[in-house]
PDB file of C-alpha atoms in Angstrom:
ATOM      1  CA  UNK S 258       0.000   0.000   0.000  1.00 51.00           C
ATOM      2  CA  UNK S 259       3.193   2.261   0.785  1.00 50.00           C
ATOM      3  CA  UNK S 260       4.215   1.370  -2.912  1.00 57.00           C
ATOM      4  CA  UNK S 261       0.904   2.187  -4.287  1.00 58.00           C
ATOM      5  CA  UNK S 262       0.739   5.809  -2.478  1.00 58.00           C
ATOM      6  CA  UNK S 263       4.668   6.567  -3.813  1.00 56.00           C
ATOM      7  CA  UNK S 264       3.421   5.945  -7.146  1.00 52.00           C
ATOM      8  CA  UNK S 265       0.387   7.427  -7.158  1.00 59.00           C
ATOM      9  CA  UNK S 266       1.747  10.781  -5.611  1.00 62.00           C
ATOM     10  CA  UNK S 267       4.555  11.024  -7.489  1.00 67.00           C
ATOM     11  CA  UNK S 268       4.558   9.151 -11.037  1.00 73.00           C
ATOM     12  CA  UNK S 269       3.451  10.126 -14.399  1.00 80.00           C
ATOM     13  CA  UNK S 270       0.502   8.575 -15.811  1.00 81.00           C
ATOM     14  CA  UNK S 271       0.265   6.955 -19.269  1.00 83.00           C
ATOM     15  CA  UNK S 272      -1.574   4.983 -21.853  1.00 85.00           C
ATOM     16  CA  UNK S 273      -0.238   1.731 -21.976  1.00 84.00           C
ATOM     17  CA  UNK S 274      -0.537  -0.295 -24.872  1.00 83.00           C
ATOM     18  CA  UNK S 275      -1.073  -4.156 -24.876  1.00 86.00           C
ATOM     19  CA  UNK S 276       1.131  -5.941 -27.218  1.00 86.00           C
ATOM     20  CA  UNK S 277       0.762  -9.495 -25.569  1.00 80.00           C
ATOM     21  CA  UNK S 278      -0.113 -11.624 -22.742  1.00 78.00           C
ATOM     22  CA  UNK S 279       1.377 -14.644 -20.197  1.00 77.00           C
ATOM     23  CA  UNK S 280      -0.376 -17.362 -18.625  1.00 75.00           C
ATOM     24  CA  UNK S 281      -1.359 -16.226 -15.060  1.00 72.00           C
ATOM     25  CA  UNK S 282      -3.669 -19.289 -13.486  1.00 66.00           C
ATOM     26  CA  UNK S 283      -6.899 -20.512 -13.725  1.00 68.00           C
ATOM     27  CA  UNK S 284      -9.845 -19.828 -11.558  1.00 63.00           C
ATOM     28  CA  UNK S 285     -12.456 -21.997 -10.347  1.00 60.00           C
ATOM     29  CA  UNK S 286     -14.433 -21.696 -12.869  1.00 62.00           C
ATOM     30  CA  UNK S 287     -11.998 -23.658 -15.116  1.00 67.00           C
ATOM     31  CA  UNK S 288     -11.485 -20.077 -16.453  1.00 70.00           C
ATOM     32  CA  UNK S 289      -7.787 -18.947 -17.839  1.00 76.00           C
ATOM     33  CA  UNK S 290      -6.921 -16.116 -17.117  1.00 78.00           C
ATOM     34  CA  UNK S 291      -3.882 -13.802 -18.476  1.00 78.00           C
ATOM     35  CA  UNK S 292      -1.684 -10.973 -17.433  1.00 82.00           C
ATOM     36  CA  UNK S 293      -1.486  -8.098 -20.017  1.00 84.00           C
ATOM     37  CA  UNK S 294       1.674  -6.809 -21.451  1.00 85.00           C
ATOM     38  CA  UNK S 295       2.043  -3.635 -22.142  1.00 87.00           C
ATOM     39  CA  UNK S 296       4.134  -0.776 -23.920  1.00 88.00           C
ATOM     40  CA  UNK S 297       4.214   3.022 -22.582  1.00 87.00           C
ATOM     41  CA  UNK S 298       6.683   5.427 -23.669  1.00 87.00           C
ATOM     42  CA  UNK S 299       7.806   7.883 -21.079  1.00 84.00           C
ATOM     43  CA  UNK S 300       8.110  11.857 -21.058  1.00 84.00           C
ATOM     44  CA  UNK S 301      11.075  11.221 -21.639  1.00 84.00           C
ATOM     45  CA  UNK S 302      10.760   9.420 -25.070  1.00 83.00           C
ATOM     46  CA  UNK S 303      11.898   5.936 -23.432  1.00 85.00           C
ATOM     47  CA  UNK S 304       9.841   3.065 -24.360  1.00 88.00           C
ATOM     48  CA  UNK S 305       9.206   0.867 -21.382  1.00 84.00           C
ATOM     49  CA  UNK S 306       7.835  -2.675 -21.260  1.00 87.00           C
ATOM     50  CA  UNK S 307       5.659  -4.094 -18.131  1.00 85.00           C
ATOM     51  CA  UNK S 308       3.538  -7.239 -17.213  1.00 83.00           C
ATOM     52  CA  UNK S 309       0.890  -5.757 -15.417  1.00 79.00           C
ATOM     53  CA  UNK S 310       0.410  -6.808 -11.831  1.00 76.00           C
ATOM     54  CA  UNK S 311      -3.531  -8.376 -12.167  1.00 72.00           C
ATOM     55  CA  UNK S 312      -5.004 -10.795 -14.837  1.00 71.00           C
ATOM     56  CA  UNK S 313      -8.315 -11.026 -16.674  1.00 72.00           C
ATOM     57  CA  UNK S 314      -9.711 -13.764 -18.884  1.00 69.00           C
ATOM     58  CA  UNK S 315     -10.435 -11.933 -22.060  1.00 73.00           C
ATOM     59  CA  UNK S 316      -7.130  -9.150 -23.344  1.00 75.00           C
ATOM     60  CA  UNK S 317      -6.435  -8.713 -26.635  1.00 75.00           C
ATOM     61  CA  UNK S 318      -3.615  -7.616 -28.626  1.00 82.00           C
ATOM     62  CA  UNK S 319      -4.032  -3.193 -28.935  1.00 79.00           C
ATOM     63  CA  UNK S 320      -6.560  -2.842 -25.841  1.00 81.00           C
ATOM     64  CA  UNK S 321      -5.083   0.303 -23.731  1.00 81.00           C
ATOM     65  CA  UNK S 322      -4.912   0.578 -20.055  1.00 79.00           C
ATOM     66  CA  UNK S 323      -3.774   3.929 -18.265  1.00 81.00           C
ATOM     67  CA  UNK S 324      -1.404   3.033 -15.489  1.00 80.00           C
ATOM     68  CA  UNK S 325       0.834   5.581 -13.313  1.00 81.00           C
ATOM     69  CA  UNK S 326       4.706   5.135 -13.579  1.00 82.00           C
ATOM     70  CA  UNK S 327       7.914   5.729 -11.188  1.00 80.00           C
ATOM     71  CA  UNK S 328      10.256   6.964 -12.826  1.00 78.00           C
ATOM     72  CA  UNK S 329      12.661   6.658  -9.585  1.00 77.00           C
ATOM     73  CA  UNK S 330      11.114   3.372  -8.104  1.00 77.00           C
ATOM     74  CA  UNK S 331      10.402   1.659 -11.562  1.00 74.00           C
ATOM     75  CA  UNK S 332       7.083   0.866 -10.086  1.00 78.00           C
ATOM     76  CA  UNK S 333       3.751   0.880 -11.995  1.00 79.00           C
ATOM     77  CA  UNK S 334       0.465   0.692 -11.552  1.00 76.00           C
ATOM     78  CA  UNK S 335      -2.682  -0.272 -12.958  1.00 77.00           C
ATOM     79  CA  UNK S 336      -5.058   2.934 -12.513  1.00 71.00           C
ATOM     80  CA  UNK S 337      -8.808   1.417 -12.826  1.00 68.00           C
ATOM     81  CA  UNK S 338     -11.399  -0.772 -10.890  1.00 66.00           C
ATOM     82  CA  UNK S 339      -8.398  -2.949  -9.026  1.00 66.00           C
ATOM     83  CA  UNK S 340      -7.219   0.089  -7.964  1.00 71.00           C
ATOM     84  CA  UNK S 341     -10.231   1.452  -6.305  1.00 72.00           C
ATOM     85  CA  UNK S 342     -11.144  -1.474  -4.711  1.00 73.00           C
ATOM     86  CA  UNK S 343      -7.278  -2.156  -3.203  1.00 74.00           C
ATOM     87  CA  UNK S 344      -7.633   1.931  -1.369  1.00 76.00           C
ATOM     88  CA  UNK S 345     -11.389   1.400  -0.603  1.00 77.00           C
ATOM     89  CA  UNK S 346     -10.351  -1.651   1.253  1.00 79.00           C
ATOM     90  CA  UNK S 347      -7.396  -0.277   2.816  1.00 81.00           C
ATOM     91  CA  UNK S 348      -9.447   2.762   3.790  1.00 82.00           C
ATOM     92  CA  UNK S 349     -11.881   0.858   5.732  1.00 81.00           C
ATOM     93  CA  UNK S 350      -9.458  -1.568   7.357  1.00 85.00           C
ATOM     94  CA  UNK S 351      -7.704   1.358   8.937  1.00 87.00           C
ATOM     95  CA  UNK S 352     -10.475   3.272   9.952  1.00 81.00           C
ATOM     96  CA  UNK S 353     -12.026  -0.183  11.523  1.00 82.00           C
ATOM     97  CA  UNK S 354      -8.787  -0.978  12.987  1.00 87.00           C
ATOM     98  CA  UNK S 355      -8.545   2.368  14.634  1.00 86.00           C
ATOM     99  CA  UNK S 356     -12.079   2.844  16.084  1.00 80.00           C
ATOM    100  CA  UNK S 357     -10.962  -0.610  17.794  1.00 83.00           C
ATOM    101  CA  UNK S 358      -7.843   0.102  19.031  1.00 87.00           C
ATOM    102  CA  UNK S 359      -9.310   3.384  20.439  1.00 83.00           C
ATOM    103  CA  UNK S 360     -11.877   1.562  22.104  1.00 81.00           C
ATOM    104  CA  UNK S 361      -9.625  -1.376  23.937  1.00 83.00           C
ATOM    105  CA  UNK S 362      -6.798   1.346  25.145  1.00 86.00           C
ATOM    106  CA  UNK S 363     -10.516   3.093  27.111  1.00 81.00           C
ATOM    107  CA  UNK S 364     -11.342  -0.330  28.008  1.00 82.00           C
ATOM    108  CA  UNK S 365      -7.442  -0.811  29.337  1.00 85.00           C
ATOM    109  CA  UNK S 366      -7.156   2.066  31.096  1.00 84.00           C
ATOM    110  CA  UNK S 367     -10.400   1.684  33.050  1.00 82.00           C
ATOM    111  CA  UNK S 368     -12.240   4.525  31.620  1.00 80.00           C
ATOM    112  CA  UNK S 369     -15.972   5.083  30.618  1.00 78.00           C
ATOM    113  CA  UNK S 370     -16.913   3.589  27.156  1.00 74.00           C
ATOM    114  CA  UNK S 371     -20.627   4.810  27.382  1.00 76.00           C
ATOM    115  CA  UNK S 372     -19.635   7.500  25.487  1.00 76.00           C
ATOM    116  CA  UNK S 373     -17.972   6.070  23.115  1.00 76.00           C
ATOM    117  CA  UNK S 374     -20.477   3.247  22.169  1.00 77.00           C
ATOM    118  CA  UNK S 375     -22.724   5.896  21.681  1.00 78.00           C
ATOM    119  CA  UNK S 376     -20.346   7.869  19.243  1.00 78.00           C
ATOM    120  CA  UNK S 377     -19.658   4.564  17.680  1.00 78.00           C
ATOM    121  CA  UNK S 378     -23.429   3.720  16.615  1.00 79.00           C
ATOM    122  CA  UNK S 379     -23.815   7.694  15.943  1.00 80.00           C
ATOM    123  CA  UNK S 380     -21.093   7.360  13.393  1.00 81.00           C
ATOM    124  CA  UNK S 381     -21.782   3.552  12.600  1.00 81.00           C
ATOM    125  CA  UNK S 382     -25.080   4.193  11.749  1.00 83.00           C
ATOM    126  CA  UNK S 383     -24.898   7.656  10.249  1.00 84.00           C
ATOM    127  CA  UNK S 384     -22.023   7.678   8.449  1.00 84.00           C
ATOM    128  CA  UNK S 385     -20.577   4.330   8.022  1.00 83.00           C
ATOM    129  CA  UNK S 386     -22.968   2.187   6.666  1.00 86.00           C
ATOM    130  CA  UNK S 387     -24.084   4.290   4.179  1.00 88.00           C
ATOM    131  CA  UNK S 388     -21.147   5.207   3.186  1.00 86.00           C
ATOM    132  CA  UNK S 389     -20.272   1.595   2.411  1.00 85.00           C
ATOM    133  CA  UNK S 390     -23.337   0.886   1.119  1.00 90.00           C
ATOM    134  CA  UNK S 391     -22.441   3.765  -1.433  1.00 90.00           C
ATOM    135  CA  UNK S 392     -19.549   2.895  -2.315  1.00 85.00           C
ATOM    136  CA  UNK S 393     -19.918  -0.724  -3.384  1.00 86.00           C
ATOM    137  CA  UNK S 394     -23.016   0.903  -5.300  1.00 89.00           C
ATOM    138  CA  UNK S 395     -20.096   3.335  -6.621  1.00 87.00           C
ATOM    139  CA  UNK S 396     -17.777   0.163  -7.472  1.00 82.00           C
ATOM    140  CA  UNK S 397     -20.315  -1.579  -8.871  1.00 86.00           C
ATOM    141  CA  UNK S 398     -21.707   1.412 -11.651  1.00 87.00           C
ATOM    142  CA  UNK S 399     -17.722   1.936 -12.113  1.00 80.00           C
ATOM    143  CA  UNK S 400     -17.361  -2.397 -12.754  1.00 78.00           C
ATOM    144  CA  UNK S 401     -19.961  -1.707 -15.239  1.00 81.00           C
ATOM    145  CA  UNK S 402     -19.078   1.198 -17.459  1.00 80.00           C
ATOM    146  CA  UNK S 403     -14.356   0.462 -16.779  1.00 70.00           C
ATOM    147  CA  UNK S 404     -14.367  -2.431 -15.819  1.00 66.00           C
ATOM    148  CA  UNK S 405     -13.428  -6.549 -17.866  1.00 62.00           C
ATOM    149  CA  UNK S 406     -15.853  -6.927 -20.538  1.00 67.00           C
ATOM    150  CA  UNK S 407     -18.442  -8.596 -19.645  1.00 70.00           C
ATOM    151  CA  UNK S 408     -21.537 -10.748 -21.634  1.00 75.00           C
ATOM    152  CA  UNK S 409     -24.936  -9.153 -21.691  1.00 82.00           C
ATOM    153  CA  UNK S 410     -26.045 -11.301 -18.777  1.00 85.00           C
ATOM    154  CA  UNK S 411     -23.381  -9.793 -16.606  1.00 80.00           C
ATOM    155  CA  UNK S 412     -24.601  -6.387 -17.586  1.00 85.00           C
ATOM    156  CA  UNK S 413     -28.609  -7.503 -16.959  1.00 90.00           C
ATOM    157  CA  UNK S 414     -26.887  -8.810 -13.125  1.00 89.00           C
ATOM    158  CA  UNK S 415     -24.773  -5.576 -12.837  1.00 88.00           C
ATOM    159  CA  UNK S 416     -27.226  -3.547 -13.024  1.00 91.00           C
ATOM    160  CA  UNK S 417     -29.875  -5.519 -11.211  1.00 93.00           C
ATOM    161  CA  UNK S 418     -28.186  -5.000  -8.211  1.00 92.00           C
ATOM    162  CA  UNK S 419     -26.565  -1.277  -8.755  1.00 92.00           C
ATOM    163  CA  UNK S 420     -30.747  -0.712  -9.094  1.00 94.00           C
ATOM    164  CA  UNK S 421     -31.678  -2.782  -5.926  1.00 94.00           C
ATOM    165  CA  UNK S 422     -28.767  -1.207  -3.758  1.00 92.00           C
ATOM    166  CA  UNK S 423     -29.340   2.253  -5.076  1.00 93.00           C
ATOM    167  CA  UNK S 424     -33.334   1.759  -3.734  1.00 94.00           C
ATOM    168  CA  UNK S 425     -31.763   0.054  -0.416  1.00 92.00           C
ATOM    169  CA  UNK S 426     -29.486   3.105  -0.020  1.00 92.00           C
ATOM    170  CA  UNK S 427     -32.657   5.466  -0.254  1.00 92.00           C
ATOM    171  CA  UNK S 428     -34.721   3.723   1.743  1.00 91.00           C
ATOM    172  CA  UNK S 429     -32.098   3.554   4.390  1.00 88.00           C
ATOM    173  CA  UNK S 430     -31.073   7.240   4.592  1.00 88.00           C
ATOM    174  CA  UNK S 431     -34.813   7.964   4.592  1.00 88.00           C
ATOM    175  CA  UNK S 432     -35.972   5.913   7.568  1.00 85.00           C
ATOM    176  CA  UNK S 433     -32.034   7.335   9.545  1.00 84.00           C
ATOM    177  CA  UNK S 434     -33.528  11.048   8.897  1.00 84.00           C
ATOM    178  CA  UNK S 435     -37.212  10.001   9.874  1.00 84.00           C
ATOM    179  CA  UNK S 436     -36.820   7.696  12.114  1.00 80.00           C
ATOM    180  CA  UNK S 437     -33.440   7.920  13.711  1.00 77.00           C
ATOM    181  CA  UNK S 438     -30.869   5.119  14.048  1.00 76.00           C
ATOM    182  CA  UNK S 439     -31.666   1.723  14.233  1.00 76.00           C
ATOM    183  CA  UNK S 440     -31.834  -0.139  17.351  1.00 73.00           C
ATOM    184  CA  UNK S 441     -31.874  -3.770  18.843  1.00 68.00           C
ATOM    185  CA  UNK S 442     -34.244  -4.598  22.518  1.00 73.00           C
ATOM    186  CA  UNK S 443     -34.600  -7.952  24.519  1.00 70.00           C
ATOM    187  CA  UNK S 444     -37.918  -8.933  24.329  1.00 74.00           C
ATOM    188  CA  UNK S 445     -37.529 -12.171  26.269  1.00 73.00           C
ATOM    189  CA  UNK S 446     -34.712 -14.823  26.803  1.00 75.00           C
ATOM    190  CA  UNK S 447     -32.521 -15.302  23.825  1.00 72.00           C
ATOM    191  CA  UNK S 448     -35.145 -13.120  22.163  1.00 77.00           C
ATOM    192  CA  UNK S 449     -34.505  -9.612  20.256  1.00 71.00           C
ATOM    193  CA  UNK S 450     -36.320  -6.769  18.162  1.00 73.00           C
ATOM    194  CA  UNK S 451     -35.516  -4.585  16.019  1.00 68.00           C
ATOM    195  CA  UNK S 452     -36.535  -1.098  15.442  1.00 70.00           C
ATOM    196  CA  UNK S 453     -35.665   2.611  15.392  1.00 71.00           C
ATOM    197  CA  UNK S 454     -35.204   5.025  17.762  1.00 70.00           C
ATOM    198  CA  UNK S 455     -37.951   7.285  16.700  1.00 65.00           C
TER     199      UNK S 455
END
């Protein structure tokens, strides 16, 4: 990830163009897939060939991918949906991680957590649901219109679920404003409801 943020802050981006392939593994499916090779030429008129560090099961010979190169590490990388995922990921790990390690050095030293549960489902339920809820509705429009090519009954499935997540996202903002934050009570041994505060 250190890699990926030297690159990204300081490298040049390019179009990269494919001019062949290598084996990479197959999937589960039985499905080979290949890692693209590709041909950039720097600012600096040199003409620099890279595998590419992620594999797809349809590349052909001329396809373009813009990727962000190094000069001074010799690192590149694949701008695009892998990308995106790989800092979305990293993103939430960290702030998860934190929120966690926050909450056992309260719990070490003895102190009150009522507090901080309660700015935990605040921002849980506010902020961080939706916001994930968002943006794998964001990763899955950008799968569909950057993503591998994909046969029309990907598409139909794409956007299937981009349509019932973008109505689940609505419908959940609307009952947080109306209705408040969602809550769990005991109604009986081993038994729970759920609700919202409102």
């Amino acid at each position: 990830m250190a890699n990926t943020y030297v690159v990204l802050t300081s490298g040049t981006t390019y179009k990269a163009l494919v001019i062949g392939t290598e084996y990479s593994h197959t999937n589960g499916d039985n499905e080979r897939r290949y890692a693209p090779i590709v041909e950039f030429t720097t600012e600096n008129g040199e003409r620099i060939k890279r595998k590419l560090n992620h594999s797809e099961s349809e590349i052909s010979v001329g396809d373009t991918y813009t990727i962000n190169y190094n000069e001074e590490t010799d690192m590149v990388i694949t701008m695009g949906f892998t990308l995106v995922i790989t800092l979305v990921g990293s993103f939430i790990f960290v702030l998860i991680f934190s929120v966690l390690f926050y909450a056992q050095i309260h719990l070490v030293l003895g102190k009150d957590v009522g507090v901080l549960k309660e700015l935990l489902s605040k921002v849980g339920f506010n902020f961080l649901i939706p916001f994930l809820m968002i943006a794998f509705d964001a990763l899955l429009i950008y799968a569909l219109f950057y993503g591998n090519r994909i046969s029309l009954f990907g598409i139909i499935i794409l956007l299937f679920f981009i349509l019932i997540l973008t109505l689940a996202i609505v419908g959940y903002i609307s009952n947080i404003l109306n209705k408040g934050r969602p809550t769990l009570r005991r109604t009986g041994l081993g038994r729970w409801s759920g609700g919202w505060e409102n």
